Amino acid sequence: MGHGKIRARLRSSLYTFSCTNAPKKSVEFDELQGPGFSRVVMCNQPLLYKYRNNSTSTTKYNALTFLPIALFEQFNRVANIYFLIAAILSVTPYGPYNPISAIAPLAFVVGLSMVKELLEDWQRMLQDWKVNMRPALVYNANGSFETQPWKKIKVGDVVKVEKDTFFPADLLLLSSNYDDGICYVETMNLDGETNLKVKRAMDVTLDLDNDASFQDFKATIKCEDPNPSLYTFVGNFEYDKKIYPIDPSQILLRDSKLRNTSYVYGVVIFTGHDTKVMQNSTRSPSKRSRIERKMDKIIYILFSVLVVVSLVSSSGFAYMTKYKMPDWWYLHAPDNKDLYNPDKPTVSGFYHLITALILYGYLIPISLYVSIEIVKVLQASFINQDMHMYHEETETPALARTSNLNEELGQVDTILSDKTGTLTCNQMDFLKCSIAGIPYGQGASEVEAAAVRKMSMDLDAEDFDHFSSEDSTYEEEVELETVVTSNDQDHKRRIKGFSFEDNRLTSRCWWKLPNPDVHFLFFRVLAVCQTAIPEENHETGEYNYEAESPDEGAFLVAAREFGFEFIKRTQGSVTVREADPSSPEPVERDFKILNILEFTSKRKRMTVIVRDDKEEIFLFCKGADTIIFDRLSDKGRTYEKATTKHLNDYGEGGLRTLVFAYKKLDEDEYRSWNSEFQKAKNSVSSDRDDVLEDLSDKMERELILVGASAVEDKLQQGVPQCIDSLAQAGLKIWVLTGDKMETAINIGFSCSLLRQGMHQICISTKDMLANESVQNTKSDILMQITDGSRMMKEETDPDAAYALIIDGKALTYALDEELKTQFLKLAVACASVICCRVSPKQKALVVRLVKEGTGKTTLAIGDGANDVGMIQEADIGIGISGVEGMQAVMSSDFAIAQFRYLERLLVVHGHWFYKRIAQMICYFFYKNIAFGLTLFYYEICTAFSGNSVYDDWYMILYNVAVTSLPVMSLGVLEQDVSSEICLEFPALYQQGPKNLFFGWYRIIGWMCNGVYTSVVIFCLTIFIFSDPPYRSEGQTPDMSIVGATMFTCIVCAVNTQIALLLSHFTWIQHCFIWGSIVVWFSFLIIYGVILPETSTGSYQVFTETLAPTPLFWMTILLVVMASVIPYFIHASLLRSFQPEDHHIIQEIKYLKKDVLDRRMWRRERRKGRHTAKIGFSARVDAKIRQLKGRIQKKGAHLAPQEML
Amino acid sequence: MNSDGTSSTSGATGSGDSATPRRNSKRPKYSKFTQQELPACKPILTPGWVISSFLLVCIVFIPIGLASLFASRSVVEIVDRYETACIPGGFRKDKVKYIQSDSNKTCRRNLTVNKDMKPPIYVYYQLDNFYQNHRRYVKSRSDPQLKSKSKENETNDCKPEATINGKAILPCGLIAWSLFNDTYSFSRSSQKLQVNKKDISWKSDREHKFGKDVFPKNFQNRTVKGGATLNASIPLSQQEDLIVWMRTAALPTFRKLYGKIEVELKKGDVIQVTLENNYNTYSFNGKKKLVLSTTKWIGGKNDFIGIAYLTVGGLCFLLAMSFTIIYYVKPRRLGDPTYLSWNRNPGGGANN
């Protein structure tokens, strides 16, 4: 290989010297040999250079590294280290018990966690394998393209990529099916943008456009080394002894998709992990939930308790050894190992400290981690299995990619959402239009309809108890919510991008309407004023359109449906098949495109100047209403008033509006303008753009208004309802989008994050003047922020809601160290926050700001690679699966197919998980404290000698067998209220963010309960089983009897306690709880019958000595009752004086009040929602206020129905 | 949201039927478990439940408490502390020296019977401040050696009482070595009362833990004698004093069964006890007591459990009462929606 490299270098240097006339833009040879530019790709000779192959791996381990790395990770946990040391020490003579009892649980726990790791890694491997095995067409030596898996692709291979498939590696585009070598690429996976990008091949390679032409294709590419920058590429292409520079527009990146182009040929430059997209991927940070972090603190507390107890114990021991043990002749002290040496009490005490630290290890629940892990895996499987989160169309179930964060789902405070692909489908639907002052398009705004309905219901409720109509309104309310979903489903069956319903226009008889000529022009503007490419669908004969913006697509579809089908675009003309009143058949008309004045965000309008078949010159213009209205001629304002009214209506409905206008041009007028325009266009002066701008502006005047359109940026199914419920659950929703501010605001309206009457605080940089200093801008933004804050402070109306809209540039400053606290304060106070034009990095920064600034749990949801940063940064990252891009999903913690499933994920699963895990951990500490402390108490009775009253096996069993399953059933199956109720009362969710179930009060309470239980168990058993004979046969209790009794008491008490804690008993809980007690007794029996050498003291302890003894059973009953009474009292008092919401709802359900008193139930259901300032309901409420206000103003008591 | 639930449920079940021919491999399988819809009973703590469970506990506990207290009270127990009394006056200053000397340690005690005692009357010795539960002590035994002859050399755990001159001690270990060796004999009006020392140990011990063919060997052959010696011609399975002793007590104060007197003792009888005061508890100031006791179903005299039961029962009664009062004085209608947080917090919710 070294040899080959030298040769290649030689040759290439020769070429370079010979090619003195190489294009001057080509990168200097020296530069390409320097560090960072060492890659040489021999096209079509993949074997000459060996770079990494194209297989990718995202696994954490491989066969060799698994054991060491996984073990290392396991022992990274403090508790596990402790148990490891304990296990090692237990082999020494200091161990208080059998080494097996220390090693076995540890091995079990660590083994189980490692198996889990292994399984997860296996999943990852399978996923990698799937990607690596994707087929690609690779040119082989035989001169044909054959299918090979992705992983076999090598640098230098020539590959053929077909339409709608992914590029397998980073490629240099050679040619496409288009003559000019262009191809369209969708880079959604890379940057989240859904519009197509055009890539263009170099001219020299254009003739390599069929399979056969690669026979003799040889070329060399010298270029940069792998790097993560997506938008740059430096390299030279050496072909036919000439050197051509490569620019980024010729590079096709892995994981982007070929669209709209039947095939392309390309040479592989980077493979596998060298590709830009892989270089960009970061290993997702490991996230830990809030609860788990707190749990660590508790474990540290317990550690300190452990150390204190051990110190007490060993100083006691040292004291006893020094002062008492010399008198205890029966101990034969000192021994020869200094374990018991009265002369060296400190040494003995030290040894004993080790013993004690191991012995009291039961205070630290060794099985806690593993139990939590098992529980979480099972919980995660509930997410994966939930049929309500399964998306039928894309066949995607929800997927918990990590189970670490389950309970975090129940504590989310702020949701930061991407827009495109997450909230919206990135599809525009033509919904309404206004032509010649006449509105078309049926279907009243849903908000309005709902407001009227709800208001009438409220009036009913206020005026008189409304008879049976109650049920009908109730149904209606439900119906309203379903209507939306069913509607959406209907749309699917219709035409994509067209949800217009109005027979007057769709029946294609528009010429019977008044002002047919205006209609005619409107349609023509729709069809002609655009830059899209038509594509014939050969099956249906219909045309689909590839447009730069989805709006345009919707317009063309609409035009097609109205009878103006755009069928062909050539370099200089557009062909439209127009319906014509004068002929039964549509007429094909060519329009010569004379000029296109493109749409920019600054101009906010687009104009085409065409010459029609009658040689007349028209200017067609579409644009934002304010812009167009300014440019109307006096006689063109006929419909302005009516149109404005319609536009307002549309805007309120969250629709995106554009206004259409035209003007007819004289030949001369046009010609003089055009010559000027062309001249300006070809000039190279610095003010060229300004001149062009001025010229366009001059042309786009004196327009005549024809109408306006309203397009819906189609939301994903159920998004408004979901946002509504989430808002009612008290969650804050921020939208972070790369879109323009207007689009973002539109979406804000359509998903009810914004509404009419909401105060919008827009923060943006003033039209950036180049000379404006950073400091000025900063202070300007600070002023905007403080203005906003002041405005909010002075607000007196409780119903007033504020929305903050900030654009990317302003955000750069707002995220600055100096401004960010003020910005955050303002943002948090606003009901909704929309950040537009933000870069992926800014998204992550915003998430970090919220996360760190508020200290609350954040959730980021997105679908594209541009959301990866924020998904990884947030406490919980959620990826939208089901769409093709996988980047977001791969970096997410949970993947759901649709935004709307977020509601169920949080409000149902999150709520349950949070409570389950919180209760589970509390109980875990309780049970281990209850057990561990009895060991300590007994120590005191044994002169701190480190002896335990229990058999070793009992102690092993405690965490593994007799208490683990019930607590796991708690963690997996507990439900305070059913899923329906969780959804009906979103306010219940607030228990999580408020952390009602894992506050220190509760944790300490449970610990105290554990201490109490341990005292009760120990004292009662010891007092009862002290010196007197304990049965009628006269025998006195010995250690094994006391131990077995005490242990039985613990098992029963702890299991009874969990039975009291549960509020949801399925047969599984019953089985586990009562089964645990049964298991314990069966163990005692079985252990008692095996060889006496192994069981020693416990031999037949149950059958012979305990079972026939009434005192034994009485003790158990007494101890169990005595130990649960405080909890019982506490729970009863809490329920009667400070019932929590779920208590009340449980009671309502229990007494079937929801069925008996439906009015109350419905009322509570309505109120049981966090009063939100955003969301559909809030919008309805606002509308009601508005309507009521209007009624009062009119002073007439009009029925609301009549109002409309 | 309600609609979301219902529509997707119906969708799920609806297409569940039609889905069979389709290739919905990823579709989650419906089961009540995975959908978390298992039928469940959901008990809640209603006032009725609270009060009745307290009452129930009370109803169960008080009779049990009374019964056990009654049983405990009907046990007749005679306790005689003798460790000081049995030291002749001249030796009281240095009791340890006395007990370690070879002098005659016979001691006579008279016990008066206060109440009729029905046979069997159990004879116990009770030691105090003796840490039979000390770790060093408890571990110092070899169960295999006690059980089978072939394992008599398994004395690893028994150090320092494992071997003598390289030969295994049997029974080895501190426990056996420190075997209690005071002896008692009883007579009533100079008529000897037979003490039955048979079957004072657990049957399972005799039959399964102490071998029938295992005989004491090299026991107490050291210069420092611990406690009792054993008759080397009697197999361990019949050495019941040893068997009882080897069941180590859980607490530093313990009683062990010495034997049974199988005649009735009448009120006013005076029992003369002749005891050999051999065992050294003087080093550690341990008390020694001789106990004669009858038993009931509850065992010996044990008021504690009865009192504990009565206390818990009484407490539950009080609790039942107080909860009744609480619910009466400050009743909260079950499922009263006004207690919901959104109704309690001012400002939340609409005006109805």
PDB file of N, CA, C and O in Angstrom, chain B residues 68-117:
ATOM      1  N   SER B  68     -53.913 -15.152  77.162  1.00  0.00           N
ATOM      2  CA  SER B  68     -52.517 -15.462  77.433  1.00  0.00           C
ATOM      3  C   SER B  68     -52.078 -14.909  78.782  1.00  0.00           C
ATOM      4  O   SER B  68     -51.270 -15.524  79.476  1.00  0.00           O
ATOM      5  N   LEU B  69     -52.664 -13.779  79.150  1.00  0.00           N
ATOM      6  CA  LEU B  69     -52.329 -13.246  80.459  1.00  0.00           C
ATOM      7  C   LEU B  69     -52.808 -14.220  81.543  1.00  0.00           C
ATOM      8  O   LEU B  69     -52.090 -14.521  82.504  1.00  0.00           O
ATOM      9  N   PHE B  70     -54.001 -14.732  81.310  1.00  0.00           N
ATOM     10  CA  PHE B  70     -54.558 -15.686  82.264  1.00  0.00           C
ATOM     11  C   PHE B  70     -53.671 -16.930  82.356  1.00  0.00           C
ATOM     12  O   PHE B  70     -53.318 -17.395  83.440  1.00  0.00           O
ATOM     13  N   ALA B  71     -53.283 -17.443  81.183  1.00  0.00           N
ATOM     14  CA  ALA B  71     -52.442 -18.631  81.161  1.00  0.00           C
ATOM     15  C   ALA B  71     -51.114 -18.349  81.855  1.00  0.00           C
ATOM     16  O   ALA B  71     -50.626 -19.157  82.647  1.00  0.00           O
ATOM     17  N   SER B  72     -50.567 -17.196  81.565  1.00  0.00           N
ATOM     18  CA  SER B  72     -49.272 -16.856  82.141  1.00  0.00           C
ATOM     19  C   SER B  72     -49.363 -16.749  83.662  1.00  0.00           C
ATOM     20  O   SER B  72     -48.483 -17.196  84.397  1.00  0.00           O
ATOM     21  N   ARG B  73     -50.520 -16.183  84.106  1.00  0.00           N
ATOM     22  CA  ARG B  73     -50.677 -16.021  85.550  1.00  0.00           C
ATOM     23  C   ARG B  73     -50.851 -17.357  86.252  1.00  0.00           C
ATOM     24  O   ARG B  73     -50.540 -17.498  87.428  1.00  0.00           O
ATOM     25  N   SER B  74     -51.382 -18.325  85.529  1.00  0.00           N
ATOM     26  CA  SER B  74     -51.639 -19.599  86.199  1.00  0.00           C
ATOM     27  C   SER B  74     -50.395 -20.489  86.236  1.00  0.00           C
ATOM     28  O   SER B  74     -50.431 -21.583  86.757  1.00  0.00           O
ATOM     29  N   VAL B  75     -49.310 -20.009  85.638  1.00  0.00           N
ATOM     30  CA  VAL B  75     -48.065 -20.769  85.713  1.00  0.00           C
ATOM     31  C   VAL B  75     -47.450 -20.538  87.081  1.00  0.00           C
ATOM     32  O   VAL B  75     -47.422 -19.422  87.579  1.00  0.00           O
ATOM     33  N   VAL B  76     -46.984 -21.650  87.710  1.00  0.00           N
ATOM     34  CA  VAL B  76     -46.341 -21.504  89.006  1.00  0.00           C
ATOM     35  C   VAL B  76     -44.832 -21.592  88.803  1.00  0.00           C
ATOM     36  O   VAL B  76     -44.341 -22.491  88.114  1.00  0.00           O
ATOM     37  N   GLU B  77     -44.129 -20.664  89.344  1.00  0.00           N
ATOM     38  CA  GLU B  77     -42.711 -20.597  89.073  1.00  0.00           C
ATOM     39  C   GLU B  77     -41.986 -20.326  90.402  1.00  0.00           C
ATOM     40  O   GLU B  77     -42.387 -19.459  91.168  1.00  0.00           O
ATOM     41  N   ILE B  78     -40.956 -21.116  90.670  1.00  0.00           N
ATOM     42  CA  ILE B  78     -40.132 -20.856  91.854  1.00  0.00           C
ATOM     43  C   ILE B  78     -38.737 -20.529  91.368  1.00  0.00           C
ATOM     44  O   ILE B  78     -38.152 -21.295  90.605  1.00  0.00           O
ATOM     45  N   VAL B  79     -38.236 -19.368  91.731  1.00  0.00           N
ATOM     46  CA  VAL B  79     -36.913 -18.961  91.283  1.00  0.00           C
ATOM     47  C   VAL B  79     -36.015 -18.812  92.502  1.00  0.00           C
ATOM     48  O   VAL B  79     -36.395 -18.169  93.489  1.00  0.00           O
ATOM     49  N   ASP B  80     -34.865 -19.436  92.459  1.00  0.00           N
ATOM     50  CA  ASP B  80     -33.943 -19.326  93.590  1.00  0.00           C
ATOM     51  C   ASP B  80     -32.577 -18.904  93.070  1.00  0.00           C
ATOM     52  O   ASP B  80     -31.935 -19.615  92.312  1.00  0.00           O
ATOM     53  N   ARG B  81     -32.182 -17.728  93.460  1.00  0.00           N
ATOM     54  CA  ARG B  81     -30.861 -17.260  93.051  1.00  0.00           C
ATOM     55  C   ARG B  81     -29.846 -17.727  94.080  1.00  0.00           C
ATOM     56  O   ARG B  81     -30.004 -17.454  95.264  1.00  0.00           O
ATOM     57  N   TYR B  82     -28.844 -18.406  93.636  1.00  0.00           N
ATOM     58  CA  TYR B  82     -28.009 -19.054  94.637  1.00  0.00           C
ATOM     59  C   TYR B  82     -26.520 -18.757  94.491  1.00  0.00           C
ATOM     60  O   TYR B  82     -25.721 -19.207  95.291  1.00  0.00           O
ATOM     61  N   GLU B  83     -26.123 -18.011  93.487  1.00  0.00           N
ATOM     62  CA  GLU B  83     -24.682 -17.952  93.246  1.00  0.00           C
ATOM     63  C   GLU B  83     -23.914 -17.350  94.415  1.00  0.00           C
ATOM     64  O   GLU B  83     -22.801 -17.779  94.707  1.00  0.00           O
ATOM     65  N   THR B  84     -24.484 -16.411  95.116  1.00  0.00           N
ATOM     66  CA  THR B  84     -23.768 -15.851  96.264  1.00  0.00           C
ATOM     67  C   THR B  84     -24.031 -16.688  97.509  1.00  0.00           C
ATOM     68  O   THR B  84     -23.114 -16.980  98.289  1.00  0.00           O
ATOM     69  N   ALA B  85     -25.270 -17.088  97.636  1.00  0.00           N
ATOM     70  CA  ALA B  85     -25.668 -17.828  98.828  1.00  0.00           C
ATOM     71  C   ALA B  85     -24.874 -19.116  98.986  1.00  0.00           C
ATOM     72  O   ALA B  85     -24.669 -19.609 100.094  1.00  0.00           O
ATOM     73  N   CYS B  86     -24.433 -19.674  97.894  1.00  0.00           N
ATOM     74  CA  CYS B  86     -23.752 -20.947  97.943  1.00  0.00           C
ATOM     75  C   CYS B  86     -22.243 -20.815  98.139  1.00  0.00           C
ATOM     76  O   CYS B  86     -21.499 -21.773  97.993  1.00  0.00           O
ATOM     77  N   ILE B  87     -21.811 -19.618  98.382  1.00  0.00           N
ATOM     78  CA  ILE B  87     -20.393 -19.453  98.678  1.00  0.00           C
ATOM     79  C   ILE B  87     -20.265 -19.340 100.186  1.00  0.00           C
ATOM     80  O   ILE B  87     -20.924 -18.476 100.790  1.00  0.00           O
ATOM     81  N   PRO B  88     -19.459 -20.151 100.752  1.00  0.00           N
ATOM     82  CA  PRO B  88     -19.300 -20.044 102.209  1.00  0.00           C
ATOM     83  C   PRO B  88     -18.774 -18.667 102.575  1.00  0.00           C
ATOM     84  O   PRO B  88     -18.015 -18.056 101.811  1.00  0.00           O
ATOM     85  N   GLY B  89     -19.220 -18.217 103.743  1.00  0.00           N
ATOM     86  CA  GLY B  89     -18.952 -16.828 104.137  1.00  0.00           C
ATOM     87  C   GLY B  89     -17.511 -16.404 103.972  1.00  0.00           C
ATOM     88  O   GLY B  89     -17.243 -15.330 103.438  1.00  0.00           O
ATOM     89  N   GLY B  90     -16.593 -17.224 104.317  1.00  0.00           N
ATOM     90  CA  GLY B  90     -15.182 -16.847 104.279  1.00  0.00           C
ATOM     91  C   GLY B  90     -14.649 -16.588 102.902  1.00  0.00           C
ATOM     92  O   GLY B  90     -13.681 -15.861 102.721  1.00  0.00           O
ATOM     93  N   PHE B  91     -15.290 -17.153 101.921  1.00  0.00           N
ATOM     94  CA  PHE B  91     -14.774 -17.035 100.542  1.00  0.00           C
ATOM     95  C   PHE B  91     -15.448 -15.912  99.753  1.00  0.00           C
ATOM     96  O   PHE B  91     -15.147 -15.682  98.607  1.00  0.00           O
ATOM     97  N   ARG B  92     -16.391 -15.231 100.366  1.00  0.00           N
ATOM     98  CA  ARG B  92     -17.203 -14.287  99.561  1.00  0.00           C
ATOM     99  C   ARG B  92     -16.386 -13.169  98.938  1.00  0.00           C
ATOM    100  O   ARG B  92     -16.810 -12.548  97.992  1.00  0.00           O
ATOM    101  N   LYS B  93     -15.212 -12.889  99.539  1.00  0.00           N
ATOM    102  CA  LYS B  93     -14.425 -11.805  98.979  1.00  0.00           C
ATOM    103  C   LYS B  93     -13.772 -12.209  97.665  1.00  0.00           C
ATOM    104  O   LYS B  93     -13.557 -11.394  96.783  1.00  0.00           O
ATOM    105  N   ASP B  94     -13.421 -13.436  97.579  1.00  0.00           N
ATOM    106  CA  ASP B  94     -12.778 -13.880  96.348  1.00  0.00           C
ATOM    107  C   ASP B  94     -13.478 -15.132  95.848  1.00  0.00           C
ATOM    108  O   ASP B  94     -13.026 -16.255  96.022  1.00  0.00           O
ATOM    109  N   LYS B  95     -14.605 -14.903  95.215  1.00  0.00           N
ATOM    110  CA  LYS B  95     -15.453 -16.025  94.810  1.00  0.00           C
ATOM    111  C   LYS B  95     -14.776 -16.849  93.740  1.00  0.00           C
ATOM    112  O   LYS B  95     -14.910 -18.070  93.672  1.00  0.00           O
ATOM    113  N   VAL B  96     -14.025 -16.176  92.891  1.00  0.00           N
ATOM    114  CA  VAL B  96     -13.408 -16.894  91.784  1.00  0.00           C
ATOM    115  C   VAL B  96     -12.413 -17.915  92.308  1.00  0.00           C
ATOM    116  O   VAL B  96     -12.341 -19.050  91.824  1.00  0.00           O
ATOM    117  N   LYS B  97     -11.695 -17.489  93.319  1.00  0.00           N
ATOM    118  CA  LYS B  97     -10.697 -18.395  93.884  1.00  0.00           C
ATOM    119  C   LYS B  97     -11.395 -19.616  94.470  1.00  0.00           C
ATOM    120  O   LYS B  97     -10.968 -20.746  94.304  1.00  0.00           O
ATOM    121  N   TYR B  98     -12.552 -19.355  95.119  1.00  0.00           N
ATOM    122  CA  TYR B  98     -13.290 -20.457  95.720  1.00  0.00           C
ATOM    123  C   TYR B  98     -13.746 -21.435  94.639  1.00  0.00           C
ATOM    124  O   TYR B  98     -13.558 -22.641  94.740  1.00  0.00           O
ATOM    125  N   ILE B  99     -14.273 -20.904  93.609  1.00  0.00           N
ATOM    126  CA  ILE B  99     -14.867 -21.793  92.620  1.00  0.00           C
ATOM    127  C   ILE B  99     -13.784 -22.571  91.870  1.00  0.00           C
ATOM    128  O   ILE B  99     -14.023 -23.666  91.377  1.00  0.00           O
ATOM    129  N   GLN B 100     -12.589 -21.975  91.816  1.00  0.00           N
ATOM    130  CA  GLN B 100     -11.532 -22.676  91.112  1.00  0.00           C
ATOM    131  C   GLN B 100     -10.772 -23.643  92.032  1.00  0.00           C
ATOM    132  O   GLN B 100      -9.957 -24.427  91.549  1.00  0.00           O
ATOM    133  N   SER B 101     -11.084 -23.575  93.318  1.00  0.00           N
ATOM    134  CA  SER B 101     -10.391 -24.475  94.254  1.00  0.00           C
ATOM    135  C   SER B 101     -11.030 -25.855  94.202  1.00  0.00           C
ATOM    136  O   SER B 101     -12.074 -26.067  93.588  1.00  0.00           O
ATOM    137  N   ASP B 102     -10.381 -26.788  94.858  1.00  0.00           N
ATOM    138  CA  ASP B 102     -10.887 -28.159  94.815  1.00  0.00           C
ATOM    139  C   ASP B 102     -11.794 -28.481  95.991  1.00  0.00           C
ATOM    140  O   ASP B 102     -12.228 -29.624  96.153  1.00  0.00           O
ATOM    141  N   SER B 103     -12.120 -27.460  96.786  1.00  0.00           N
ATOM    142  CA  SER B 103     -12.918 -27.745  97.980  1.00  0.00           C
ATOM    143  C   SER B 103     -14.317 -28.239  97.618  1.00  0.00           C
ATOM    144  O   SER B 103     -14.788 -28.062  96.487  1.00  0.00           O
ATOM    145  N   ASN B 104     -14.961 -28.823  98.599  1.00  0.00           N
ATOM    146  CA  ASN B 104     -16.313 -29.348  98.396  1.00  0.00           C
ATOM    147  C   ASN B 104     -17.281 -28.198  98.197  1.00  0.00           C
ATOM    148  O   ASN B 104     -17.310 -27.255  98.970  1.00  0.00           O
ATOM    149  N   LYS B 105     -18.033 -28.288  97.112  1.00  0.00           N
ATOM    150  CA  LYS B 105     -18.898 -27.151  96.800  1.00  0.00           C
ATOM    151  C   LYS B 105     -20.365 -27.481  96.928  1.00  0.00           C
ATOM    152  O   LYS B 105     -21.217 -26.867  96.318  1.00  0.00           O
ATOM    153  N   THR B 106     -20.647 -28.446  97.718  1.00  0.00           N
ATOM    154  CA  THR B 106     -22.057 -28.808  97.910  1.00  0.00           C
ATOM    155  C   THR B 106     -22.731 -27.705  98.715  1.00  0.00           C
ATOM    156  O   THR B 106     -22.131 -27.079  99.577  1.00  0.00           O
ATOM    157  N   CYS B 107     -24.001 -27.500  98.332  1.00  0.00           N
ATOM    158  CA  CYS B 107     -24.717 -26.375  98.931  1.00  0.00           C
ATOM    159  C   CYS B 107     -26.155 -26.803  99.071  1.00  0.00           C
ATOM    160  O   CYS B 107     -26.697 -27.506  98.204  1.00  0.00           O
ATOM    161  N   ARG B 108     -26.784 -26.446 100.130  1.00  0.00           N
ATOM    162  CA  ARG B 108     -28.173 -26.856 100.342  1.00  0.00           C
ATOM    163  C   ARG B 108     -29.079 -25.637 100.303  1.00  0.00           C
ATOM    164  O   ARG B 108     -28.766 -24.618 100.905  1.00  0.00           O
ATOM    165  N   ARG B 109     -30.217 -25.810  99.654  1.00  0.00           N
ATOM    166  CA  ARG B 109     -31.168 -24.704  99.578  1.00  0.00           C
ATOM    167  C   ARG B 109     -32.546 -25.262  99.870  1.00  0.00           C
ATOM    168  O   ARG B 109     -32.849 -26.401  99.535  1.00  0.00           O
ATOM    169  N   ASN B 110     -33.377 -24.447 100.482  1.00  0.00           N
ATOM    170  CA  ASN B 110     -34.759 -24.856 100.718  1.00  0.00           C
ATOM    171  C   ASN B 110     -35.682 -23.994  99.887  1.00  0.00           C
ATOM    172  O   ASN B 110     -35.567 -22.772  99.879  1.00  0.00           O
ATOM    173  N   LEU B 111     -36.584 -24.645  99.188  1.00  0.00           N
ATOM    174  CA  LEU B 111     -37.545 -23.889  98.376  1.00  0.00           C
ATOM    175  C   LEU B 111     -38.941 -24.167  98.903  1.00  0.00           C
ATOM    176  O   LEU B 111     -39.302 -25.320  99.123  1.00  0.00           O
ATOM    177  N   THR B 112     -39.717 -23.106  99.071  1.00  0.00           N
ATOM    178  CA  THR B 112     -41.092 -23.291  99.533  1.00  0.00           C
ATOM    179  C   THR B 112     -42.040 -23.164  98.349  1.00  0.00           C
ATOM    180  O   THR B 112     -41.923 -22.234  97.547  1.00  0.00           O
ATOM    181  N   VAL B 113     -42.959 -24.117  98.287  1.00  0.00           N
ATOM    182  CA  VAL B 113     -43.923 -24.086  97.182  1.00  0.00           C
ATOM    183  C   VAL B 113     -45.098 -23.223  97.592  1.00  0.00           C
ATOM    184  O   VAL B 113     -45.717 -23.479  98.625  1.00  0.00           O
ATOM    185  N   ASN B 114     -45.419 -22.186  96.825  1.00  0.00           N
ATOM    186  CA  ASN B 114     -46.497 -21.258  97.188  1.00  0.00           C
ATOM    187  C   ASN B 114     -47.842 -21.697  96.647  1.00  0.00           C
ATOM    188  O   ASN B 114     -48.871 -21.254  97.110  1.00  0.00           O
ATOM    189  N   LYS B 115     -47.800 -22.500  95.647  1.00  0.00           N
ATOM    190  CA  LYS B 115     -49.048 -22.872  94.973  1.00  0.00           C
ATOM    191  C   LYS B 115     -48.874 -24.305  94.535  1.00  0.00           C
ATOM    192  O   LYS B 115     -47.749 -24.753  94.275  1.00  0.00           O
ATOM    193  N   ASP B 116     -49.965 -24.981  94.392  1.00  0.00           N
ATOM    194  CA  ASP B 116     -49.867 -26.358  93.896  1.00  0.00           C
ATOM    195  C   ASP B 116     -49.194 -26.367  92.532  1.00  0.00           C
ATOM    196  O   ASP B 116     -49.507 -25.550  91.677  1.00  0.00           O
ATOM    197  N   MET B 117     -48.299 -27.306  92.360  1.00  0.00           N
ATOM    198  CA  MET B 117     -47.647 -27.415  91.050  1.00  0.00           C
ATOM    199  C   MET B 117     -47.931 -28.778  90.472  1.00  0.00           C
ATOM    200  O   MET B 117     -47.556 -29.800  91.035  1.00  0.00           O
TER     201      MET B 117
END
